[in-house]
Tab-separated table of C-alpha atoms in Angstrom:
chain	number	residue	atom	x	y	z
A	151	UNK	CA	-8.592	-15.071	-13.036
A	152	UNK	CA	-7.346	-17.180	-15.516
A	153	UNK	CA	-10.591	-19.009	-15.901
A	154	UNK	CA	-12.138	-15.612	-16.673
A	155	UNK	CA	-9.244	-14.888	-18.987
A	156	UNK	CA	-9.969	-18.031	-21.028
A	157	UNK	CA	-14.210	-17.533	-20.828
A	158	UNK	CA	-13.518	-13.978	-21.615
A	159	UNK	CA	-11.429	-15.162	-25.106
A	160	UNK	CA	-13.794	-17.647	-26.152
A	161	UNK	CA	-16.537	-15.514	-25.775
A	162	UNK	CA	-15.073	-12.195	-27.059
A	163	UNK	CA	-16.144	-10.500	-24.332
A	164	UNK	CA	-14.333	-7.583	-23.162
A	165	UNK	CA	-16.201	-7.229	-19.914
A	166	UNK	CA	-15.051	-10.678	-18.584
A	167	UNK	CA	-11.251	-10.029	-19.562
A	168	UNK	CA	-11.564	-6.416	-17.479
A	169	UNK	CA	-12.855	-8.210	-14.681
A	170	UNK	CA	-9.812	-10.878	-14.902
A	171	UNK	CA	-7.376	-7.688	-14.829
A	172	UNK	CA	-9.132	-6.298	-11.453
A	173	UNK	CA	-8.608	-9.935	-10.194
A	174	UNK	CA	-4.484	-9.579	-11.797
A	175	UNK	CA	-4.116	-6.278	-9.068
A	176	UNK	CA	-5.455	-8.711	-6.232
A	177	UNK	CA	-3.176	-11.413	-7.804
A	178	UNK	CA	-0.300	-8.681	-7.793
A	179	UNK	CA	-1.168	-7.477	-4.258
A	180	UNK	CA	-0.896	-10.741	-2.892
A	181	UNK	CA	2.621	-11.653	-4.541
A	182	UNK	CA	3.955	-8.225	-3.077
A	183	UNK	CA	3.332	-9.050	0.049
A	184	UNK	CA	4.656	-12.620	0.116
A	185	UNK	CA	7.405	-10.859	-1.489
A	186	UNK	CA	7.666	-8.807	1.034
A	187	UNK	CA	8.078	-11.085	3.848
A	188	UNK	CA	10.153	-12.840	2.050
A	189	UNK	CA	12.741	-10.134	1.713
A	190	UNK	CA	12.646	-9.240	5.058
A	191	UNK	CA	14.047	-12.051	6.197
A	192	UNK	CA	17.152	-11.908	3.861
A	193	UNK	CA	20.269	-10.062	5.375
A	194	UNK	CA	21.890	-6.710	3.882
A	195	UNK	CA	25.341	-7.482	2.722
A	196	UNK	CA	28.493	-5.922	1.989
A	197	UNK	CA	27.312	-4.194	-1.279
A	198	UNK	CA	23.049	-3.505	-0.267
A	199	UNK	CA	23.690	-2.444	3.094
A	200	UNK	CA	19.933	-2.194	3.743
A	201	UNK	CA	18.914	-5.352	2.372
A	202	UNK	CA	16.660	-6.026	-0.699
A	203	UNK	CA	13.283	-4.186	0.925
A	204	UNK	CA	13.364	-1.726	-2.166
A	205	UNK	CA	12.960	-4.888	-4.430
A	206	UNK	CA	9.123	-4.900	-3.513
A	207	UNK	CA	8.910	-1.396	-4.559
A	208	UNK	CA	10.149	-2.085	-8.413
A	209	UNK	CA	7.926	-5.579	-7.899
A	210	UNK	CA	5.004	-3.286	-7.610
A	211	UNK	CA	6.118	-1.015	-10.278
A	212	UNK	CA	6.551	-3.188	-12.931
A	213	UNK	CA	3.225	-5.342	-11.956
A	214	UNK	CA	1.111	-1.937	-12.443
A	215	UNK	CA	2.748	-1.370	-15.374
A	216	UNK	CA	1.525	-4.573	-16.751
A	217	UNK	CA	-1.603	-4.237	-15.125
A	218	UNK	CA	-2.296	-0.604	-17.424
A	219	UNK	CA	-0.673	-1.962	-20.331
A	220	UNK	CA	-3.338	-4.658	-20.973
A	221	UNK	CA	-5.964	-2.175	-19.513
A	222	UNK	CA	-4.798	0.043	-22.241
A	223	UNK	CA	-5.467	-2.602	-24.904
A	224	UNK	CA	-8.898	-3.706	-23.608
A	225	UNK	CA	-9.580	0.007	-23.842
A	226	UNK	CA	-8.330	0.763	-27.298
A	227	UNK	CA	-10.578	-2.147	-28.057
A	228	UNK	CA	-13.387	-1.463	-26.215
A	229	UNK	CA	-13.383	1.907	-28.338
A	230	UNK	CA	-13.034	0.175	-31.696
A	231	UNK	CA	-16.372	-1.791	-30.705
A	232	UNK	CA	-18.039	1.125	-29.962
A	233	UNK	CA	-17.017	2.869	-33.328
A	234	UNK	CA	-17.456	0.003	-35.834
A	235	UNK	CA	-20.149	-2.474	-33.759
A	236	UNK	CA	-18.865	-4.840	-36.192
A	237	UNK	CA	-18.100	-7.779	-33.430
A	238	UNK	CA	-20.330	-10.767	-32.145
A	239	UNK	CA	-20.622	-12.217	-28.528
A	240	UNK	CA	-21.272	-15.406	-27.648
A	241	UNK	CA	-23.802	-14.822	-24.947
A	242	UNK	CA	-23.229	-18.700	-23.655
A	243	UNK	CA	-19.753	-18.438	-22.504
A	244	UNK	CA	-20.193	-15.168	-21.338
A	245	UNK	CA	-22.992	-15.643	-19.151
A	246	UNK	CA	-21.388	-19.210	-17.571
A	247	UNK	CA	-18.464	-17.561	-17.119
A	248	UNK	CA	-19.670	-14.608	-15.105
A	249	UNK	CA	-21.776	-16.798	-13.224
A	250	UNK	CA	-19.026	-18.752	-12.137
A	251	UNK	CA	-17.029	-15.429	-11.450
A	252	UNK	CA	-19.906	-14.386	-9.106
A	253	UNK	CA	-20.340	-17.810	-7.554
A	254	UNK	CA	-16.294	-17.507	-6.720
A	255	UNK	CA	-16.395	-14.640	-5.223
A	256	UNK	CA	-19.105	-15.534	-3.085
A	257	UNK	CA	-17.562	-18.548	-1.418
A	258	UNK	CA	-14.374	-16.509	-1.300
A	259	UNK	CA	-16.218	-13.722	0.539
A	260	UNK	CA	-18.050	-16.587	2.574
A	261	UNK	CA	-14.704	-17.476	3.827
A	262	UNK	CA	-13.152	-14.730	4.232
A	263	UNK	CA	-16.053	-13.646	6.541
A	264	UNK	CA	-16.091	-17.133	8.885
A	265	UNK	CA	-12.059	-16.906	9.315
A	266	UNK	CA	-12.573	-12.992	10.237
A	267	UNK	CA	-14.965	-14.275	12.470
A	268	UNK	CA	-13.368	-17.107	14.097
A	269	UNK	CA	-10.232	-14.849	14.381
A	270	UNK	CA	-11.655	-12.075	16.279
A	271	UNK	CA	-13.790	-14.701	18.950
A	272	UNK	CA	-11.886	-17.712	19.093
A	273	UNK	CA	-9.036	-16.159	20.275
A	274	UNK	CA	-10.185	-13.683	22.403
A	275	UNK	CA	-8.879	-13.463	26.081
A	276	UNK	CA	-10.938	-11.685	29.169
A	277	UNK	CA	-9.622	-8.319	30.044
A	278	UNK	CA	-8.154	-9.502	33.208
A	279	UNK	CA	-5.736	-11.928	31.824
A	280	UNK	CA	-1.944	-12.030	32.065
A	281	UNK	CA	-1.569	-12.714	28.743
A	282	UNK	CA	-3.327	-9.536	27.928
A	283	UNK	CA	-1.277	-7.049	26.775
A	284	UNK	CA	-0.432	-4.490	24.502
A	285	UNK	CA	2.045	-6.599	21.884
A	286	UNK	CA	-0.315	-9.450	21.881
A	287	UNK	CA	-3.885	-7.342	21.372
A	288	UNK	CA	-2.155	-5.292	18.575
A	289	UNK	CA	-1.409	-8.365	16.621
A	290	UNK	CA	-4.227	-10.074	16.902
A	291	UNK	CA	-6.200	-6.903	16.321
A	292	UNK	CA	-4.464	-5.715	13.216
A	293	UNK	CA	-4.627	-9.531	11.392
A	294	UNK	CA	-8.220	-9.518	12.384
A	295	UNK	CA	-8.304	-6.124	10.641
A	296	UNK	CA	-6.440	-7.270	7.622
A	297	UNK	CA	-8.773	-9.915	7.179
A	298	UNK	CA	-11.853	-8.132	7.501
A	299	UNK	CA	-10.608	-5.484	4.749
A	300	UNK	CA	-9.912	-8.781	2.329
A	301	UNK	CA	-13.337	-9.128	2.880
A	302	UNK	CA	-14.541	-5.484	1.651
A	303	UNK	CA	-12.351	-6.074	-1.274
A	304	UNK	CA	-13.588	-9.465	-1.800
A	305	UNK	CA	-17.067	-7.783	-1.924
A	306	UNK	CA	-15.715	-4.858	-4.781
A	307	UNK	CA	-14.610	-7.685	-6.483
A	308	UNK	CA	-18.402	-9.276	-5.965
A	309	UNK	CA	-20.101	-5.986	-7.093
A	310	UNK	CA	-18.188	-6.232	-10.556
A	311	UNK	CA	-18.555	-10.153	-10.856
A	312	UNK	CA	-22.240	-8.823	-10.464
A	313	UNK	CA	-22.302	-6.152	-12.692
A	314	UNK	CA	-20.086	-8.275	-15.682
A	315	UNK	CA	-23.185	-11.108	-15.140
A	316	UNK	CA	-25.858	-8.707	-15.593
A	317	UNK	CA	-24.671	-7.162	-19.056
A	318	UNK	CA	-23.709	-11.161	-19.827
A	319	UNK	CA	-27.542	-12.025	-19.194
A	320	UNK	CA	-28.085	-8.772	-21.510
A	321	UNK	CA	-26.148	-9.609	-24.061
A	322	UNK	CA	-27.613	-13.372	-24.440
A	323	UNK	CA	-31.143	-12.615	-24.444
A	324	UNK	CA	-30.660	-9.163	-26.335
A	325	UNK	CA	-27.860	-9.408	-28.522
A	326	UNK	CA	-28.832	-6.094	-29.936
A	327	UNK	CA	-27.905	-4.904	-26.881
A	328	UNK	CA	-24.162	-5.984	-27.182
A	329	UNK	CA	-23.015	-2.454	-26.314
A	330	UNK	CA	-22.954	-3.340	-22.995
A	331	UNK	CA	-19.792	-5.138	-22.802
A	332	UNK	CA	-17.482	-2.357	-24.099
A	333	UNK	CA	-19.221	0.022	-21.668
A	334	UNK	CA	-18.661	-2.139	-18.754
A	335	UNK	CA	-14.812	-2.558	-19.870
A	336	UNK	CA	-14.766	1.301	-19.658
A	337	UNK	CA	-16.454	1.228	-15.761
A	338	UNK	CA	-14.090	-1.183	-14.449
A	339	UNK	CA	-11.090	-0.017	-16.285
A	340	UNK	CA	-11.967	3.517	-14.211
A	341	UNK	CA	-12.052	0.754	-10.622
A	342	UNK	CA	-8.620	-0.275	-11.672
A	343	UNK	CA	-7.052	2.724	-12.133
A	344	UNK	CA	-8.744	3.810	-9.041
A	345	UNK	CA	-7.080	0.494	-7.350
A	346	UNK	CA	-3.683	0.739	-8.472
A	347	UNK	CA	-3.726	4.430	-7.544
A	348	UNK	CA	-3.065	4.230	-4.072
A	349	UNK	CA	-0.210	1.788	-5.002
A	350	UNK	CA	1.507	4.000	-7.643
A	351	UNK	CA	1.557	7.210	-5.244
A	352	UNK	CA	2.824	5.411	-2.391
A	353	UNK	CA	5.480	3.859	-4.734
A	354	UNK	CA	6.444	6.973	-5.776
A	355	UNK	CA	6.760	8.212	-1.920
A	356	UNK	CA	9.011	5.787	-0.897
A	357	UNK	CA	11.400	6.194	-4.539
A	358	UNK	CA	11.440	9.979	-3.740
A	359	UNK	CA	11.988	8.876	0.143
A	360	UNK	CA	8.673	11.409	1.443
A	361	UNK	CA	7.265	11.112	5.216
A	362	UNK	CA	5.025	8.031	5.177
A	363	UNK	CA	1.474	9.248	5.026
A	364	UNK	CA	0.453	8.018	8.896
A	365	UNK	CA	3.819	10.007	10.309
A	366	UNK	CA	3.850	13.623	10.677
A	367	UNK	CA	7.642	15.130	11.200
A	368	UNK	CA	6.023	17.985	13.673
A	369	UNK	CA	4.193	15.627	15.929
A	370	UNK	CA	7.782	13.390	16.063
A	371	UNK	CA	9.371	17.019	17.089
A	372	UNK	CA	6.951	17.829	19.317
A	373	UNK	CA	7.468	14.554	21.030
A	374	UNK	CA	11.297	14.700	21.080
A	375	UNK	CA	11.325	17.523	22.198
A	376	UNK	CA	9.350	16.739	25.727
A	377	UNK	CA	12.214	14.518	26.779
A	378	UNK	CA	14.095	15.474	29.485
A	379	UNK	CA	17.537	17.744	28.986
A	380	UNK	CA	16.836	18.073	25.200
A	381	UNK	CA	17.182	21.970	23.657
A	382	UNK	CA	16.470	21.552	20.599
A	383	UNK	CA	15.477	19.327	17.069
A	384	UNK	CA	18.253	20.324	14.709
A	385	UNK	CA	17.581	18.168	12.094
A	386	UNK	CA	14.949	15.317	11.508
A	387	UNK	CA	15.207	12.983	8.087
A	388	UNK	CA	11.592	10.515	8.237
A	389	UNK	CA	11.678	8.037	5.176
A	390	UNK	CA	10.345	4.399	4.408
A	391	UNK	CA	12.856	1.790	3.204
A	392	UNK	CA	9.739	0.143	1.767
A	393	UNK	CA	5.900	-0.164	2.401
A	394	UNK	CA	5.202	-0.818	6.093
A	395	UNK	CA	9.292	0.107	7.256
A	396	UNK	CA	9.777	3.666	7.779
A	397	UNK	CA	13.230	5.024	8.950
A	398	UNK	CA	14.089	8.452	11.198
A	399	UNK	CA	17.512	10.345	11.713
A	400	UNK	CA	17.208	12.894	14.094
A	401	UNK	CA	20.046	15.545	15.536
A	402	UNK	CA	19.213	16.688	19.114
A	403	UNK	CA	21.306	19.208	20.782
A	404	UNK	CA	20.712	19.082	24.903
A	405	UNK	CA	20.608	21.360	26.906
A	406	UNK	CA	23.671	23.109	28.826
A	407	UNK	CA	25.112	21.362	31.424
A	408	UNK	CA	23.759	18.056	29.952
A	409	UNK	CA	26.201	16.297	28.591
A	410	UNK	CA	26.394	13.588	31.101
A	411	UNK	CA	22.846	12.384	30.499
A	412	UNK	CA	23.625	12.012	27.000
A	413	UNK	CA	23.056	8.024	26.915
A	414	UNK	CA	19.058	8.986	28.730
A	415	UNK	CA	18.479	11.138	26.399
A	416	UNK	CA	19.449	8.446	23.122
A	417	UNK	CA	17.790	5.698	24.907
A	418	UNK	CA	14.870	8.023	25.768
A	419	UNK	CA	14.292	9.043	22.067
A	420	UNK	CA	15.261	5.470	20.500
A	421	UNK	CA	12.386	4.051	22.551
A	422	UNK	CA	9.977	6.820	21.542
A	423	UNK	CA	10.886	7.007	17.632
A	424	UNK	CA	10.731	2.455	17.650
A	425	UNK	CA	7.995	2.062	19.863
A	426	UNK	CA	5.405	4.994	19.874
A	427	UNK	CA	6.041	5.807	16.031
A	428	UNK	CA	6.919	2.654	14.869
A	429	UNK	CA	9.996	3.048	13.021
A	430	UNK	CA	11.809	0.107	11.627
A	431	UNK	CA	15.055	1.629	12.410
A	432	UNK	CA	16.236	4.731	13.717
A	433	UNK	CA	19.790	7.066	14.079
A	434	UNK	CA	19.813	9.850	17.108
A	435	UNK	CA	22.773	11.991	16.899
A	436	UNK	CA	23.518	13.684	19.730
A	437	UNK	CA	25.481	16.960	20.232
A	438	UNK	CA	25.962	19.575	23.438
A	439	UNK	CA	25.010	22.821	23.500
A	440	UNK	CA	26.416	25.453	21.389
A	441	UNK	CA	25.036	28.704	21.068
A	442	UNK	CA	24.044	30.354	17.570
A	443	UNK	CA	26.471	32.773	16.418
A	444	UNK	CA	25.217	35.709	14.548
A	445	UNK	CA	27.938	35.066	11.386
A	446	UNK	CA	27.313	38.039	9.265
A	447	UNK	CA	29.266	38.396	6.133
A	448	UNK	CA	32.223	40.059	6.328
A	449	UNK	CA	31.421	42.229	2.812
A	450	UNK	CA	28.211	43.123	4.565
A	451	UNK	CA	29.815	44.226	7.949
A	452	UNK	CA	32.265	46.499	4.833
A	453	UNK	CA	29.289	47.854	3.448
A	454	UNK	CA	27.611	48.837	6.724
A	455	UNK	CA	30.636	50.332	7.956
């Protein structure tokens, strides 16, 4: 990225500079989620009772931010170029340096695509094992997964290396041609607005606390309600403390005569809401049956009499 930064300056190329800001959202991706297991392992305290999850959430904020703020200024001059055509190129730099950026990307995607590989054989256990289970499948199946969609990025990232070296060769051999740079800042500034989109909506999800987008509050009724001796849902709160964490409060009233099997019915629902949903944490309040009480107001009860 900052190679491409520095090739892109020299050479006054746009193109290579919009390419180094797609590589800034991997950069930012990255830090968030260090960040984020980082946090995770720091305890709440008196004053941040949940801990310091939200602090990925304003990480990710402020590095989109400065992700569209420097997209906004290749833009503005990507449009001045087009206007006035009154800039020069050096072809050179431009074309080494996308040829590098390609040739980076490649051994990147190379290795992305052994380790995905070696991950998903190496470790690999027959069906009859022991050790086989559900826990240890589902971890080694989801990093196998998150390395194999590194890989598909690592290939976007390819695609536009590509696409940067092709209006590079362009530009050196046709310099007349030197409206190819601003148009190729314009393309990828579109594939990092369409990156960072994903990251801005779910941001604002968790700020305005919304369901996460893989839980659905009527399937997590549905389910509640199939345990044994409950009446009813009264109330069901489903948030995410931050990406990946999502938290549940839910009231249950049981059924009549069920008050005994009120401990059941928690650990019944705690177990379903933690281990089939997935919640980081979860809140059951409990409550015996009452019966709803037609409360009609008593200047309506006037009127009708």
């Amino acid at each position: 990225m900052i190679g491409e930064l520095v090739g892109g300056y020299i050479a006054n190329s746009l193109a290579v500079m919009t390419d180094a800001l797609h590589m800034l959202t991997d950069l930012s991706a990255i830090i968030l989620t260090l960040l984020a297991l980082w946090l995770s392992s720091k305890s709440p305290t008196k004053r941040f009772t949940f801990g310091f999850h939200r602090l990925e959430v304003l990480s990710a904020m402020i590095s989109v931010l400065l992700v569209y703020i420097l997209m906004a200024f290749l833009l503005y001059e990507a449009v001045q170029r087009t206007i006035h055509m009154n800039y020069e190129i050096n072809g050179d730099i431009m074309l080494i340096t996308a040829a590098v950026g390609v040739a980076v990307n490649v051994i990147m995607g190379f290795l992305l695509n052994q380790s995905g590989h070696h991950h998903a054989h190496s470790h690999s256990l027959p069906s009859n094992s022991p050790t086989t289970g559900p826990g240890y499948g589902h971890n080694h199946g989801q990093d196998s997964l998150a390395v194999r969609a590194a890989f598909v990025h690592a290939l976007g990232d390819l695609v536009q290396s590509v696409g940067v070296l092709i209006a590079a060769y362009i530009i050196r051999f046709k310099p007349e041609y030197k409206i190819a740079d601003p148009i190729c800042t314009y393309v990828f500034s579109l594939l990092v607005a369409f990156t960072t989109f994903r990251i801005i909506w779910d941001t604002v999800v968790i700020i305005l606390e919304g369901v996460p987008r893989h839980l659905h509050v009527d399937y997590i009724k549905e389910a509640l309600m199939k345990i044994e001796d409950v009446h009813s849902v009264e109330d069901l709160n489903v948030w995410s403390l931050t990406s990946g964490k999502p938290m549940a409060i839910a009231h249950i009233q049981l059924i009549p005569g069920s008050s005994s099997q009120w401990e059941e019915v928690q650990s019944k629902a705690r177990h379903l809401l933690l281990n089939t949903f997935g919640m980081y944490k979860c809140t059951i309040q409990l409550q015996s049956y009452r019966q709803d009480v037609d409360r009609t107001c008593a200047n309506c009860q006037n009127a009708s009499s």
